[in-house]
Every structure is written in structure tokens, then in C-alpha cells.
């Protein structure tokens, strides 16, 4: 298990990982405080949904542009500016909340800014890791990134709720702002150590760069097939797991909110163990078969949840889904970082994000409609079967099976 942490021996990555872990913990504080503020001030689910829309839409709109620009600009400074901008924005939000001047429209504007900044930050982060980490340490580095996200996801909401209870929402917002500043400070020594690897300045338009990223994806069957399968399978996955799950637990398993909490906890525990396991490796072999194999396993578990099994059986399926999701994600990220040229990492990451996420809102809409009409049990069974079949079709392509 110690070998899972070997990337932390590299000072640049240790600084990057530490800053991002602190920032992610602050984000959990922010999420709890934001939800509580909306509930307390408006009591409106519509407002909360609108906040999410203001965050997601600019990420989708600017995804391709963000990927193109982070392939032109030094990536570490892009990340630092993103952290500083978000820290300043949330700091203003904390001050407004403390003075009791924060309004709903402020939340919308701040969510819009966050979505735009994230469209640049996320591809910059993914592309910067292979710049500062040798290839044999990439599995460890990516596993540690996943590990910090899962740990923050487990302890962050509880700590955030305690902070809101003790100091109010303004205190939680302020801590998130501080976490962004700490993350930015952690990037400074990396800039001095690595010199922030520079890429050649390229003449031509940003549109040409975007086309080059799209061209790279469509020229590689393992890329466009996997991104396409991910985008379509999102429709069949998010409906059961994000929409129908609470209804299944309440109406068919006769469980309370604690069962729903245990479900997510089991997913996180499975994810943690998978991150530790994959982090021990120096190179993942037969990646196409392994990636699609664990992906199909997720679909089988979704079907299993819809069958007449007990609550412990459902929790066991959640554990498997959490581990399989993390294994799928880490194998995919490692493959992108090793197989895609460094100068195209940002653009390909953005195409990956856009293609994988674009149809998720369709899945939410269909999931809500179908759950109300057909019931949650059928949604899990049909959704899981469709997802497993779709992924199996992708596996039929020889380029996927040959991916090593």
C-alpha cells in the first residue's frame, strides 16, 4: 500500500497534490454552506437547480476553448490564476454573507464565474500532471488525486456542516476562499522548480487549435469510441443512480435516509480501495479489456440493484460500483496521459469532458420522467441492461481490445 504514495516523493507533485487536497476540502465546505444558504433564504429547489445550471452550462460552452488555450499557455500559471480568481470571488461572497447583503443573483453570478474558470482549470490540471511526474509514477499520482477527492467527499460535508453550525455560512465561504489561496501558494515553488514547461508559440487561430483537438480524437478509434460510449451511457446511468435511487430505497426497500447515506459511503469505500490498488502499479497493461470490463461490471451492478435483493445486497453492489468507477476513471486518465501527445493534452481532455458530459442533462430528464411513470425498479433494470449492452458493443472494436 505504501507504493501507492510513491508519487509524493516528487516534491512538485507533493506540492500540487497538497494544494489541491486543501482546495477540494474547502469546496466541500462551500457546497454545504451554499445548499444551506439557499434553503434558509429561499426554500426553493428551483433556485438550487438554477445555481447548478449556471455552473454547468459555462463549463460545457467553454470546454473546447479552455482546452485549446491551456495547450497554448503555460499550464501551471493558468491554474494559479484560476485559484486566485476563485479565491477572490468566494472571498467577496463571504464578506457579503457576513454583512447579510448576499442575494440570489450574486450566487448566480458567482456560479457562472466558477463554471467558466473550471473550464480552464480542469484541463490544465490533468495536462500538468504528466509534465511534472515521470511516466512510471503516473498511476500513483492519479490514484492519489482520486484518493484525496474521495476522502474529502467523506469528511468534508461533516466538517462543513459543523462549520456552518458554529460560524454560519459566511465562515464556510471564507474557509473555501482561503483554501484557494493556499492552493495558489503551493504552486509557486513548482513554478520555480520546473520552470513551468513552455510550449512553442503557435500562429493561427484558436479555432484551428480546437479543430486539431477534435481531429486527434476522431483519428483514434479508441478515443472517439470510448468518449461516445461514455456520453450515451451517461443517459442510462445517471437516471437510475442520481434520480431513481432515493425512490428505490424509500418505496421498495423501505429504508430511511440513513440507508441512502450508507449507499454513498459504500461507494466511497470501494473507490478508496480501488485507488490504493491501482496506485501500487507502475504500468497498467491490457487497458482496453480491463477498462471496458469494469465498465460492464458497473452496468451489471445497476441491474442487480433493481432486482428483489436485500439492503445489504444493495450496499454490496454500491461498494462494487464505487471501486469499478474509480478503476475505470484511473485507467482512462493514465491512458490519455501516456497515449496523447503532451501538446494536445488540454484539448483532448476538454473534448473528453464535453463528449462525456453533454448528454447527462438528458439522462436526468428521462430518469425523472421514467421514474414517475415506470417506477424506480424498472429504471435500474432497463438502464443497467442498456448500459452493459452499449459498453459491450464498444468492446467489439479491435482497437479497444488491442489497447495496451
Short mmCIF file of C-alpha atoms in Angstrom, two decimals:
data_model
loop_
_atom_site.label_atom_id
_atom_site.label_comp_id
_atom_site.label_asym_id
_atom_site.label_seq_id
_atom_site.Cartn_x
_atom_site.Cartn_y
_atom_site.Cartn_z
CA UNK A 1 0.00 0.00 0.00
CA UNK A 2 2.96 2.33 0.67
CA UNK A 3 3.84 2.14 -3.02
CA UNK A 4 0.53 3.86 -3.78
CA UNK A 5 2.03 7.02 -2.24
CA UNK A 6 5.36 6.93 -4.10
CA UNK A 7 4.47 9.96 -6.28
CA UNK A 8 4.57 12.09 -3.11
CA UNK A 9 8.34 11.62 -3.06
CA UNK A 10 8.39 14.02 -6.00
CA UNK A 11 8.31 17.49 -4.46
CA UNK A 12 6.50 19.24 -7.36
CA UNK A 13 3.67 16.70 -7.31
CA UNK A 14 3.56 16.67 -3.49
CA UNK A 15 3.01 20.44 -3.53
CA UNK A 16 0.42 20.25 -6.31
CA UNK A 17 -1.46 17.40 -4.59
CA UNK A 18 -1.38 19.08 -1.17
CA UNK A 19 -2.73 22.35 -2.50
CA UNK A 20 -5.48 20.63 -4.46
CA UNK A 21 -6.46 18.46 -1.50
CA UNK A 22 -6.87 21.54 0.69
CA UNK A 23 -8.83 23.26 -2.09
CA UNK A 24 -11.13 20.25 -2.50
CA UNK A 25 -11.82 20.20 1.22
CA UNK A 26 -12.70 23.89 1.02
CA UNK A 27 -15.03 23.14 -1.90
CA UNK A 28 -16.94 20.68 0.29
CA UNK A 29 -17.37 23.42 2.90
CA UNK A 30 -18.64 25.70 0.14
CA UNK A 31 -21.14 23.14 -1.17
CA UNK A 32 -22.68 22.54 2.26
CA UNK A 33 -22.82 26.26 3.03
CA UNK A 34 -24.31 27.09 -0.38
CA UNK A 35 -27.09 24.49 -0.08
CA UNK A 36 -27.88 25.62 3.45
CA UNK A 37 -27.93 29.31 2.45
CA UNK A 38 -30.34 28.61 -0.44
CA UNK A 39 -32.62 26.53 1.78
CA UNK A 40 -32.56 29.10 4.56
CA UNK A 41 -33.07 32.17 2.39
CA UNK A 42 -35.34 30.84 -0.37
CA UNK A 43 -36.51 27.31 0.46
CA UNK A 44 -36.65 26.79 -3.30
CA UNK A 45 -35.49 23.70 -5.17
CA UNK A 46 -35.84 25.73 -8.39
CA UNK A 47 -33.21 28.20 -7.18
CA UNK A 48 -30.84 25.35 -6.30
CA UNK A 49 -31.35 23.78 -9.71
CA UNK A 50 -30.72 27.14 -11.38
CA UNK A 51 -27.45 27.50 -9.46
CA UNK A 52 -26.32 24.16 -10.86
CA UNK A 53 -27.30 25.23 -14.37
CA UNK A 54 -25.31 28.47 -14.05
CA UNK A 55 -22.29 26.36 -13.06
CA UNK A 56 -22.60 23.54 -15.62
CA UNK A 57 -23.56 25.47 -18.76
CA UNK A 58 -20.43 27.70 -18.97
CA UNK A 59 -18.25 24.63 -18.37
CA UNK A 60 -19.83 22.97 -21.39
CA UNK A 61 -19.73 26.15 -23.51
CA UNK A 62 -16.09 26.98 -22.77
CA UNK A 63 -14.75 23.41 -22.54
CA UNK A 64 -13.20 23.29 -26.03
CA UNK A 65 -11.88 26.85 -25.79
CA UNK A 66 -10.35 26.13 -22.38
CA UNK A 67 -8.58 23.03 -23.66
CA UNK A 68 -7.18 24.92 -26.66
CA UNK A 69 -5.89 27.80 -24.56
CA UNK A 70 -4.18 25.66 -21.91
CA UNK A 71 -2.29 23.94 -24.74
CA UNK A 72 -1.04 27.39 -25.81
CA UNK A 73 -0.30 28.85 -22.39
CA UNK A 74 1.90 27.53 -19.57
CA UNK A 75 -0.47 25.33 -17.55
CA UNK A 76 0.73 25.96 -14.00
CA UNK A 77 0.21 29.74 -14.23
CA UNK A 78 -3.28 29.07 -15.65
CA UNK A 79 -4.03 27.00 -12.56
CA UNK A 80 -2.61 29.65 -10.24
CA UNK A 81 -4.66 32.44 -11.82
CA UNK A 82 -7.74 30.22 -11.63
CA UNK A 83 -7.20 29.60 -7.93
CA UNK A 84 -6.63 33.29 -7.21
CA UNK A 85 -9.72 34.32 -9.17
CA UNK A 86 -11.93 31.78 -7.41
CA UNK A 87 -10.45 32.68 -4.02
CA UNK A 88 -11.15 36.37 -4.57
CA UNK A 89 -14.69 35.64 -5.81
CA UNK A 90 -15.60 33.44 -2.85
CA UNK A 91 -13.94 35.93 -0.50
CA UNK A 92 -16.29 38.64 -1.77
CA UNK A 93 -19.17 36.20 -1.34
CA UNK A 94 -18.12 35.53 2.28
CA UNK A 95 -17.98 39.27 3.00
CA UNK A 96 -21.46 39.80 1.52
CA UNK A 97 -22.84 36.90 3.56
CA UNK A 98 -21.22 38.20 6.75
CA UNK A 99 -22.76 41.63 6.15
CA UNK A 100 -26.12 39.98 5.38
CA UNK A 101 -26.04 41.51 1.87
CA UNK A 102 -25.74 38.32 -0.17
CA UNK A 103 -28.55 37.94 -2.73
CA UNK A 104 -29.62 35.11 -5.03
CA UNK A 105 -28.38 36.95 -8.10
CA UNK A 106 -24.92 37.14 -6.50
CA UNK A 107 -24.97 33.32 -6.25
CA UNK A 108 -25.90 33.03 -9.93
CA UNK A 109 -23.04 35.33 -11.00
CA UNK A 110 -20.53 33.54 -8.77
CA UNK A 111 -21.65 30.14 -10.11
CA UNK A 112 -21.23 31.46 -13.65
CA UNK A 113 -17.68 32.61 -12.86
CA UNK A 114 -16.84 29.26 -11.26
CA UNK A 115 -18.09 27.35 -14.29
CA UNK A 116 -16.05 29.50 -16.68
CA UNK A 117 -12.87 29.20 -14.60
CA UNK A 118 -13.27 25.45 -14.18
CA UNK A 119 -13.42 25.08 -17.97
CA UNK A 120 -9.78 26.24 -17.98
CA UNK A 121 -8.59 24.82 -14.67
CA UNK A 122 -9.63 21.17 -15.14
CA UNK A 123 -7.84 20.52 -18.47
CA UNK A 124 -4.83 22.46 -17.19
CA UNK A 125 -4.61 20.27 -14.09
CA UNK A 126 -4.95 16.99 -15.98
CA UNK A 127 -2.38 18.05 -18.58
CA UNK A 128 0.10 19.40 -16.00
CA UNK A 129 0.46 16.12 -14.08
CA UNK A 130 2.46 14.28 -16.81
CA UNK A 131 4.65 17.39 -17.16
CA UNK A 132 5.93 17.09 -13.59
CA UNK A 133 5.55 13.33 -12.97
CA UNK A 134 7.57 10.61 -14.76
CA UNK A 135 5.51 8.00 -16.59
CA UNK A 136 6.25 5.24 -14.07
CA UNK A 137 4.73 7.39 -11.30
CA UNK A 138 1.57 8.39 -13.18
CA UNK A 139 -0.61 5.55 -11.77
CA UNK A 140 0.38 6.60 -8.24
CA UNK A 141 -0.18 10.31 -8.96
CA UNK A 142 -3.62 9.78 -10.49
CA UNK A 143 -4.63 7.38 -7.71
CA UNK A 144 -3.62 9.94 -5.09
CA UNK A 145 -5.70 12.57 -6.90
CA UNK A 146 -8.71 10.26 -6.81
CA UNK A 147 -7.96 9.31 -3.20
CA UNK A 148 -7.92 12.90 -1.98
CA UNK A 149 -11.23 13.57 -3.73
CA UNK A 150 -12.88 10.57 -2.07
CA UNK A 151 -11.51 11.36 1.40
CA UNK A 152 -12.63 14.98 1.11
CA UNK A 153 -16.01 13.73 -0.08
CA UNK A 154 -16.36 11.64 3.08
CA UNK A 155 -15.13 14.05 5.76
CA UNK A 156 -15.77 17.39 4.04
CA UNK A 157 -19.56 17.56 4.31
CA UNK A 158 -19.49 16.71 8.01
CA UNK A 159 -16.80 19.30 8.74
CA UNK A 160 -18.61 21.84 6.56
CA UNK A 161 -21.88 21.27 8.39
CA UNK A 162 -20.09 21.74 11.72
CA UNK A 163 -18.50 24.95 10.47
CA UNK A 164 -21.88 26.30 9.31
CA UNK A 165 -23.40 25.41 12.69
CA UNK A 166 -20.60 27.12 14.62
CA UNK A 167 -19.76 30.14 12.48
CA UNK A 168 -22.52 30.45 9.90
CA UNK A 169 -22.35 30.17 6.13
CA UNK A 170 -20.01 33.17 5.84
CA UNK A 171 -17.31 31.30 7.80
CA UNK A 172 -17.55 28.28 5.50
CA UNK A 173 -17.34 30.54 2.42
CA UNK A 174 -14.30 32.27 3.92
CA UNK A 175 -12.52 28.96 4.52
CA UNK A 176 -13.12 27.96 0.91
CA UNK A 177 -11.63 31.27 -0.24
CA UNK A 178 -8.60 30.62 1.99
CA UNK A 179 -8.22 27.12 0.56
CA UNK A 180 -7.94 28.55 -2.97
CA UNK A 181 -5.24 30.96 -1.82
CA UNK A 182 -3.29 28.14 -0.15
CA UNK A 183 -3.54 26.10 -3.35
CA UNK A 184 -2.16 29.04 -5.35
CA UNK A 185 0.74 29.45 -2.89
CA UNK A 186 1.57 25.73 -3.25
CA UNK A 187 2.01 26.26 -7.00
CA UNK A 188 4.70 28.92 -6.58
CA UNK A 189 7.57 26.54 -5.65
CA UNK A 190 6.60 24.24 -8.54
CA UNK A 191 6.98 27.13 -10.97
CA UNK A 192 10.49 27.73 -9.61
CA UNK A 193 11.41 24.03 -9.58
CA UNK A 194 10.07 23.12 -13.01
CA UNK A 195 10.23 26.47 -14.75
CA UNK A 196 6.64 25.85 -15.85
CA UNK A 197 7.30 23.87 -19.06
CA UNK A 198 6.62 26.08 -22.03
CA UNK A 199 5.26 25.10 -25.41
CA UNK A 200 6.14 26.73 -28.68
CA UNK A 201 4.04 29.73 -29.57
CA UNK A 202 1.81 28.75 -32.47
CA UNK A 203 0.49 31.04 -35.13
CA UNK A 204 -3.09 30.65 -36.23
CA UNK A 205 -6.50 30.87 -34.70
CA UNK A 206 -7.88 29.24 -31.59
CA UNK A 207 -10.49 27.65 -33.85
CA UNK A 208 -7.73 25.83 -35.68
CA UNK A 209 -6.42 24.54 -32.35
CA UNK A 210 -9.89 23.31 -31.43
CA UNK A 211 -10.15 21.52 -34.78
CA UNK A 212 -6.76 19.91 -34.13
CA UNK A 213 -8.02 18.56 -30.81
CA UNK A 214 -11.19 17.20 -32.40
CA UNK A 215 -9.14 15.76 -35.26
CA UNK A 216 -6.88 13.93 -32.82
CA UNK A 217 -9.89 12.35 -31.13
CA UNK A 218 -11.62 11.28 -34.36
CA UNK A 219 -8.35 9.91 -35.78
CA UNK A 220 -8.05 7.45 -32.89
CA UNK A 221 -10.89 4.90 -32.64
CA UNK A 222 -10.09 4.08 -29.01
CA UNK A 223 -10.62 7.75 -28.17
CA UNK A 224 -13.83 8.59 -30.05
CA UNK A 225 -15.47 5.25 -29.35
CA UNK A 226 -14.83 5.48 -25.61
CA UNK A 227 -15.92 9.13 -25.37
CA UNK A 228 -19.03 8.37 -27.42
CA UNK A 229 -19.92 5.33 -25.31
CA UNK A 230 -19.39 7.39 -22.15
CA UNK A 231 -21.66 10.16 -23.42
CA UNK A 232 -24.51 7.85 -24.42
CA UNK A 233 -24.17 5.56 -21.39
CA UNK A 234 -24.50 8.60 -19.14
CA UNK A 235 -28.18 8.66 -20.13
CA UNK A 236 -28.65 5.11 -18.89
CA UNK A 237 -26.52 5.57 -15.74
CA UNK A 238 -27.46 8.92 -14.21
CA UNK A 239 -31.19 8.21 -14.47
CA UNK A 240 -31.08 5.23 -12.08
CA UNK A 241 -28.18 6.33 -9.86
CA UNK A 242 -28.89 10.05 -9.49
CA UNK A 243 -32.68 10.25 -9.92
CA UNK A 244 -34.33 6.91 -9.14
CA UNK A 245 -32.09 5.74 -6.26
CA UNK A 246 -33.79 7.64 -3.39
CA UNK A 247 -37.21 6.42 -4.55
CA UNK A 248 -35.97 2.82 -4.78
CA UNK A 249 -34.59 2.93 -1.24
CA UNK A 250 -37.66 4.60 0.24
CA UNK A 251 -40.53 2.98 -1.65
CA UNK A 252 -39.22 -0.51 -2.42
CA UNK A 253 -36.57 -1.23 0.21
CA UNK A 254 -38.50 0.71 2.88
CA UNK A 255 -35.26 2.33 4.03
CA UNK A 256 -34.71 5.73 5.58
CA UNK A 257 -32.26 8.47 4.67
CA UNK A 258 -29.55 6.61 6.63
CA UNK A 259 -29.64 3.81 4.04
CA UNK A 260 -29.07 6.35 1.28
CA UNK A 261 -26.12 7.72 3.24
CA UNK A 262 -24.71 4.20 3.69
CA UNK A 263 -25.06 3.62 -0.05
CA UNK A 264 -22.83 6.61 -0.83
CA UNK A 265 -20.41 5.67 1.93
CA UNK A 266 -20.05 2.15 0.50
CA UNK A 267 -19.34 3.65 -2.92
CA UNK A 268 -16.63 5.86 -1.40
CA UNK A 269 -15.03 2.94 0.46
CA UNK A 270 -14.93 0.90 -2.76
CA UNK A 271 -13.40 3.88 -4.57
CA UNK A 272 -10.71 4.30 -1.91
CA UNK A 273 -9.66 0.66 -2.09
CA UNK A 274 -9.56 0.75 -5.89
CA UNK A 275 -7.39 3.89 -5.80
CA UNK A 276 -4.94 2.22 -3.38
CA UNK A 277 -4.82 -0.93 -5.51
CA UNK A 278 -4.19 0.82 -8.82
CA UNK A 279 -1.74 3.25 -7.22
CA UNK A 280 0.61 0.36 -6.46
CA UNK A 281 1.20 -0.37 -10.14
CA UNK A 282 3.85 1.27 -12.30
CA UNK A 283 2.14 0.41 -15.59
CA UNK A 284 -1.34 -0.86 -16.36
CA UNK A 285 -1.42 -3.50 -19.10
CA UNK A 286 -4.33 -4.65 -21.32
CA UNK A 287 -6.06 -1.39 -20.54
CA UNK A 288 -8.81 -1.70 -23.13
CA UNK A 289 -10.03 -5.03 -21.80
CA UNK A 290 -9.71 -4.01 -18.16
CA UNK A 291 -11.37 -0.63 -18.64
CA UNK A 292 -14.35 -1.96 -20.53
CA UNK A 293 -14.55 -4.99 -18.22
CA UNK A 294 -15.01 -2.89 -15.07
CA UNK A 295 -17.33 -0.58 -17.01
CA UNK A 296 -19.61 -3.51 -17.88
CA UNK A 297 -19.42 -4.64 -14.26
CA UNK A 298 -20.97 -1.30 -13.25
CA UNK A 299 -23.90 -1.97 -15.59
CA UNK A 300 -24.39 -5.45 -14.12
CA UNK A 301 -24.45 -3.98 -10.60
CA UNK A 302 -27.06 -1.39 -11.66
CA UNK A 303 -29.27 -4.26 -12.85
CA UNK A 304 -28.64 -6.13 -9.59
CA UNK A 305 -29.82 -3.18 -7.51
CA UNK A 306 -33.15 -3.29 -9.35
CA UNK A 307 -33.69 -6.97 -8.58
CA UNK A 308 -35.51 -8.10 -5.40
CA UNK A 309 -32.47 -8.23 -3.10
CA UNK A 310 -31.98 -7.08 0.49
CA UNK A 311 -30.46 -3.79 1.67
CA UNK A 312 -27.08 -5.47 2.43
CA UNK A 313 -27.05 -6.74 -1.17
CA UNK A 314 -27.71 -3.24 -2.48
CA UNK A 315 -24.91 -1.85 -0.30
CA UNK A 316 -22.53 -4.53 -1.59
CA UNK A 317 -23.42 -3.50 -5.15
CA UNK A 318 -22.69 0.13 -4.21
CA UNK A 319 -19.24 -0.93 -2.96
CA UNK A 320 -18.51 -2.65 -6.28
CA UNK A 321 -19.79 0.33 -8.30
CA UNK A 322 -17.57 2.73 -6.37
CA UNK A 323 -14.48 0.60 -6.92
CA UNK A 324 -15.25 -0.07 -10.58
CA UNK A 325 -15.95 3.61 -11.31
CA UNK A 326 -12.61 4.62 -9.82
CA UNK A 327 -10.75 1.86 -11.68
CA UNK A 328 -12.41 2.94 -14.93
CA UNK A 329 -11.55 6.59 -14.36
CA UNK A 330 -7.92 6.00 -13.37
CA UNK A 331 -7.19 3.61 -16.24
CA UNK A 332 -8.69 6.13 -18.66
CA UNK A 333 -6.76 9.10 -17.30
CA UNK A 334 -3.48 7.16 -17.33
CA UNK A 335 -4.15 6.11 -20.93
CA UNK A 336 -4.81 9.69 -22.03
CA UNK A 337 -1.68 10.96 -20.31
CA UNK A 338 0.53 8.31 -21.89
CA UNK A 339 -1.00 7.99 -25.38
CA UNK A 340 -1.94 11.59 -26.23
CA UNK A 341 0.91 13.98 -27.22
CA UNK A 342 1.73 16.48 -24.47
CA UNK A 343 0.95 19.49 -26.66
CA UNK A 344 -2.60 18.16 -27.20
CA UNK A 345 -3.40 17.06 -23.66
CA UNK A 346 -5.56 20.07 -22.78
CA UNK A 347 -7.64 19.93 -25.94
CA UNK A 348 -8.23 16.18 -25.81
CA UNK A 349 -9.15 16.41 -22.11
CA UNK A 350 -11.71 19.09 -22.96
CA UNK A 351 -13.21 17.04 -25.79
CA UNK A 352 -13.36 14.11 -23.37
CA UNK A 353 -15.19 16.19 -20.76
CA UNK A 354 -17.61 17.71 -23.27
CA UNK A 355 -18.41 14.44 -25.02
CA UNK A 356 -18.84 12.53 -21.77
CA UNK A 357 -20.99 15.14 -20.02
CA UNK A 358 -23.09 16.66 -22.79
CA UNK A 359 -25.97 14.16 -22.58
CA UNK A 360 -26.10 13.91 -18.78
CA UNK A 361 -28.92 16.50 -18.54
CA UNK A 362 -30.91 14.33 -20.97
CA UNK A 363 -30.40 11.41 -18.59
CA UNK A 364 -31.69 13.48 -15.68
CA UNK A 365 -34.79 14.49 -17.62
CA UNK A 366 -35.55 10.98 -18.89
CA UNK A 367 -34.78 9.50 -15.46
CA UNK A 368 -37.24 11.81 -13.72
CA UNK A 369 -39.99 11.19 -16.26
CA UNK A 370 -39.46 7.42 -16.41
CA UNK A 371 -39.22 7.00 -12.64
CA UNK A 372 -42.57 8.71 -12.20
CA UNK A 373 -44.26 6.60 -14.88
CA UNK A 374 -42.47 3.22 -14.76
CA UNK A 375 -41.13 3.17 -11.21
CA UNK A 376 -37.52 3.04 -9.97
CA UNK A 377 -37.14 -0.75 -10.13
CA UNK A 378 -37.66 -0.89 -13.89
CA UNK A 379 -35.39 2.11 -14.38
CA UNK A 380 -32.49 0.28 -12.73
CA UNK A 381 -33.07 -2.96 -14.64
CA UNK A 382 -33.57 -1.37 -18.06
CA UNK A 383 -30.85 1.25 -17.53
CA UNK A 384 -28.30 -1.35 -16.40
CA UNK A 385 -29.07 -3.69 -19.30
CA UNK A 386 -28.79 -0.88 -21.85
CA UNK A 387 -25.54 0.36 -20.34
CA UNK A 388 -23.96 -3.12 -20.26
CA UNK A 389 -25.02 -3.81 -23.85
CA UNK A 390 -23.75 -0.45 -25.11
CA UNK A 391 -20.34 -0.92 -23.48
CA UNK A 392 -20.20 -4.47 -24.85
CA UNK A 393 -20.71 -3.07 -28.36
CA UNK A 394 -17.75 -0.74 -27.83
CA UNK A 395 -15.61 -3.68 -26.74
CA UNK A 396 -16.27 -5.42 -30.07
CA UNK A 397 -13.98 -2.95 -31.86
CA UNK A 398 -10.47 -4.45 -32.27
CA UNK A 399 -8.76 -1.13 -31.44
CA UNK A 400 -10.40 -1.18 -28.00
CA UNK A 401 -9.38 -4.76 -27.29
CA UNK A 402 -5.83 -4.09 -28.54
CA UNK A 403 -5.36 -1.01 -26.31
CA UNK A 404 -2.44 -1.79 -24.03
#
